[in-house]
Amino acid sequence: MTTQLYKSTERGKANFGWLDANFSFSFGNYFDKEKVQFGMLRVLNDDTIAAGTGFGTHPHENMEIITIPLEGGLKHRDSMGNEGVIGFGEVQVMSAGTGILHSEMNASQTESAKTLQLWVFPEQQDVEPRYDQKSFDLTSKINTFVTVVSPRDKNDGNALWVHQQTFFNLGIFESGTTINYMVNIAKNGVYLFLIEGQIGVNNQILNERDAMGITDFENFEITIKQQAKILLVEVPMTHE
């Protein structure tokens, strides 16, 4: 097993007043040649959006976009006619494909919203754009990972699906717990992002908002040092 620890303090940053953003990978005006992508995972932005503000209508194409609210609510509107608000426990996916326009606004006029947005390269180009969202009951499934996104051809109906051989897993874990994660597809890697708490992986400690890239494994253990919320993204490391 090969691991690479990424400290939260080493992420790219941008603060526009209405948006306080942290970039795990090169994005916008932030560029680090060592942090362009992790396999097919291209973007992981950790955003705090001020009350009454947000991202106005803008385009995307040929990218699988996954949005995970952490606090507050995010109001979505797109060129396909979809509109709605998502909060913690809900996940949103968009296959941008041939092209889509959308906006993402803080649903509150008084409270800030915190979200994670991730972009994954699709396994096929120029698909028909699509949108979906779903609520997941993480609190009733303590100490286990809940798969919230999976590949279309391996989807069991409980998760959202995207056009890539990727698995997104969310979980809330109690202190003292040990979890074993087994890879779904041989040669995939895992990008583990610690939302809250403290954990140990491969004799290394991760604190809040730290991340770890993990490759060359069949399974590995996560030791929960302090109650934790974890996002674990399994992705292909290369285009097939």
mmCIF file with all atom_site columns, N, CA, C and O in Angstrom, residues 183-189 217-218 234-237 240:
data_model
loop_
_atom_site.group_PDB
_atom_site.id
_atom_site.type_symbol
_atom_site.label_atom_id
_atom_site.label_alt_id
_atom_site.label_comp_id
_atom_site.label_asym_id
_atom_site.label_entity_id
_atom_site.label_seq_id
_atom_site.pdbx_PDB_ins_code
_atom_site.Cartn_x
_atom_site.Cartn_y
_atom_site.Cartn_z
_atom_site.occupancy
_atom_site.B_iso_or_equiv
_atom_site.pdbx_formal_charge
_atom_site.auth_seq_id
_atom_site.auth_comp_id
_atom_site.auth_asym_id
_atom_site.auth_atom_id
_atom_site.pdbx_PDB_model_num
ATOM 1  N N  . VAL A 1 183 ? -11.232 -2.510 -1.562  1.00 0.00 ? 183 VAL A N  1
ATOM 2  C CA . VAL A 1 183 ? -11.402 -1.875 -2.868  1.00 0.00 ? 183 VAL A CA 1
ATOM 3  C C  . VAL A 1 183 ? -12.477 -2.610 -3.676  1.00 0.00 ? 183 VAL A C  1
ATOM 4  O O  . VAL A 1 183 ? -12.589 -3.837 -3.625  1.00 0.00 ? 183 VAL A O  1
ATOM 5  N N  . ASN A 1 184 ? -13.295 -1.838 -4.395  1.00 0.00 ? 184 ASN A N  1
ATOM 6  C CA . ASN A 1 184 ? -14.345 -2.418 -5.233  1.00 0.00 ? 184 ASN A CA 1
ATOM 7  C C  . ASN A 1 184 ? -13.804 -2.905 -6.572  1.00 0.00 ? 184 ASN A C  1
ATOM 8  O O  . ASN A 1 184 ? -14.245 -3.923 -7.094  1.00 0.00 ? 184 ASN A O  1
ATOM 9  N N  . ILE A 1 185 ? -12.862 -2.149 -7.131  1.00 0.00 ? 185 ILE A N  1
ATOM 10 C CA . ILE A 1 185 ? -12.303 -2.470 -8.441  1.00 0.00 ? 185 ILE A CA 1
ATOM 11 C C  . ILE A 1 185 ? -10.778 -2.449 -8.329  1.00 0.00 ? 185 ILE A C  1
ATOM 12 O O  . ILE A 1 185 ? -10.189 -1.433 -7.946  1.00 0.00 ? 185 ILE A O  1
ATOM 13 N N  . ALA A 1 186 ? -10.145 -3.577 -8.663  1.00 0.00 ? 186 ALA A N  1
ATOM 14 C CA . ALA A 1 186 ? -8.688  -3.673 -8.574  1.00 0.00 ? 186 ALA A CA 1
ATOM 15 C C  . ALA A 1 186 ? -8.024  -2.539 -9.349  1.00 0.00 ? 186 ALA A C  1
ATOM 16 O O  . ALA A 1 186 ? -8.485  -2.152 -10.432 1.00 0.00 ? 186 ALA A O  1
ATOM 17 N N  . LYS A 1 187 ? -6.977  -1.986 -8.796  1.00 0.00 ? 187 LYS A N  1
ATOM 18 C CA . LYS A 1 187 ? -6.176  -0.900 -9.363  1.00 0.00 ? 187 LYS A CA 1
ATOM 19 C C  . LYS A 1 187 ? -6.787  0.482  -9.160  1.00 0.00 ? 187 LYS A C  1
ATOM 20 O O  . LYS A 1 187 ? -6.160  1.489  -9.482  1.00 0.00 ? 187 LYS A O  1
ATOM 21 N N  . ASN A 1 188 ? -8.022  0.548  -8.641  1.00 0.00 ? 188 ASN A N  1
ATOM 22 C CA . ASN A 1 188 ? -8.542  1.858  -8.237  1.00 0.00 ? 188 ASN A CA 1
ATOM 23 C C  . ASN A 1 188 ? -7.738  2.381  -7.054  1.00 0.00 ? 188 ASN A C  1
ATOM 24 O O  . ASN A 1 188 ? -7.151  1.600  -6.295  1.00 0.00 ? 188 ASN A O  1
ATOM 25 N N  . GLY A 1 189 ? -7.718  3.693  -6.901  1.00 0.00 ? 189 GLY A N  1
ATOM 26 C CA . GLY A 1 189 ? -7.135  4.321  -5.727  1.00 0.00 ? 189 GLY A CA 1
ATOM 27 C C  . GLY A 1 189 ? -8.230  4.921  -4.872  1.00 0.00 ? 189 GLY A C  1
ATOM 28 O O  . GLY A 1 189 ? -9.392  5.001  -5.275  1.00 0.00 ? 189 GLY A O  1
ATOM 29 N N  . PHE A 1 217 ? -3.442  -1.228 -3.125  1.00 0.00 ? 217 PHE A N  1
ATOM 30 C CA . PHE A 1 217 ? -3.975  -1.928 -1.959  1.00 0.00 ? 217 PHE A CA 1
ATOM 31 C C  . PHE A 1 217 ? -5.170  -2.789 -2.368  1.00 0.00 ? 217 PHE A C  1
ATOM 32 O O  . PHE A 1 217 ? -5.795  -2.560 -3.407  1.00 0.00 ? 217 PHE A O  1
ATOM 33 N N  . GLU A 1 218 ? -5.470  -3.763 -1.526  1.00 0.00 ? 218 GLU A N  1
ATOM 34 C CA . GLU A 1 218 ? -6.718  -4.517 -1.637  1.00 0.00 ? 218 GLU A CA 1
ATOM 35 C C  . GLU A 1 218 ? -7.684  -4.091 -0.551  1.00 0.00 ? 218 GLU A C  1
ATOM 36 O O  . GLU A 1 218 ? -8.889  -4.032 -0.752  1.00 0.00 ? 218 GLU A O  1
ATOM 37 N N  . GLU A 1 234 ? -13.326 6.397  -4.054  1.00 0.00 ? 234 GLU A N  1
ATOM 38 C CA . GLU A 1 234 ? -12.550 5.400  -4.813  1.00 0.00 ? 234 GLU A CA 1
ATOM 39 C C  . GLU A 1 234 ? -12.676 5.712  -6.286  1.00 0.00 ? 234 GLU A C  1
ATOM 40 O O  . GLU A 1 234 ? -13.790 5.829  -6.808  1.00 0.00 ? 234 GLU A O  1
ATOM 41 N N  . VAL A 1 235 ? -11.549 5.891  -6.966  1.00 0.00 ? 235 VAL A N  1
ATOM 42 C CA . VAL A 1 235 ? -11.559 6.277  -8.384  1.00 0.00 ? 235 VAL A CA 1
ATOM 43 C C  . VAL A 1 235 ? -10.518 5.505  -9.189  1.00 0.00 ? 235 VAL A C  1
ATOM 44 O O  . VAL A 1 235 ? -9.486  5.111  -8.644  1.00 0.00 ? 235 VAL A O  1
ATOM 45 N N  . PRO A 1 236 ? -10.756 5.318  -10.486 1.00 0.00 ? 236 PRO A N  1
ATOM 46 C CA . PRO A 1 236 ? -9.690  4.800  -11.348 1.00 0.00 ? 236 PRO A CA 1
ATOM 47 C C  . PRO A 1 236 ? -8.508  5.767  -11.350 1.00 0.00 ? 236 PRO A C  1
ATOM 48 O O  . PRO A 1 236 ? -8.694  6.988  -11.308 1.00 0.00 ? 236 PRO A O  1
ATOM 49 N N  . MET A 1 237 ? -7.312  5.222  -11.426 1.00 0.00 ? 237 MET A N  1
ATOM 50 C CA . MET A 1 237 ? -6.125  6.079  -11.429 1.00 0.00 ? 237 MET A CA 1
ATOM 51 C C  . MET A 1 237 ? -5.723  6.503  -12.843 1.00 0.00 ? 237 MET A C  1
ATOM 52 O O  . MET A 1 237 ? -4.950  7.442  -13.009 1.00 0.00 ? 237 MET A O  1
ATOM 53 N N  . GLU A 1 240 ? -9.106  4.250  -18.913 1.00 0.00 ? 240 GLU A N  1
ATOM 54 C CA . GLU A 1 240 ? -8.984  2.925  -19.537 1.00 0.00 ? 240 GLU A CA 1
ATOM 55 C C  . GLU A 1 240 ? -8.981  3.081  -21.064 1.00 0.00 ? 240 GLU A C  1
ATOM 56 O O  . GLU A 1 240 ? -9.691  3.916  -21.584 1.00 0.00 ? 240 GLU A O  1
#
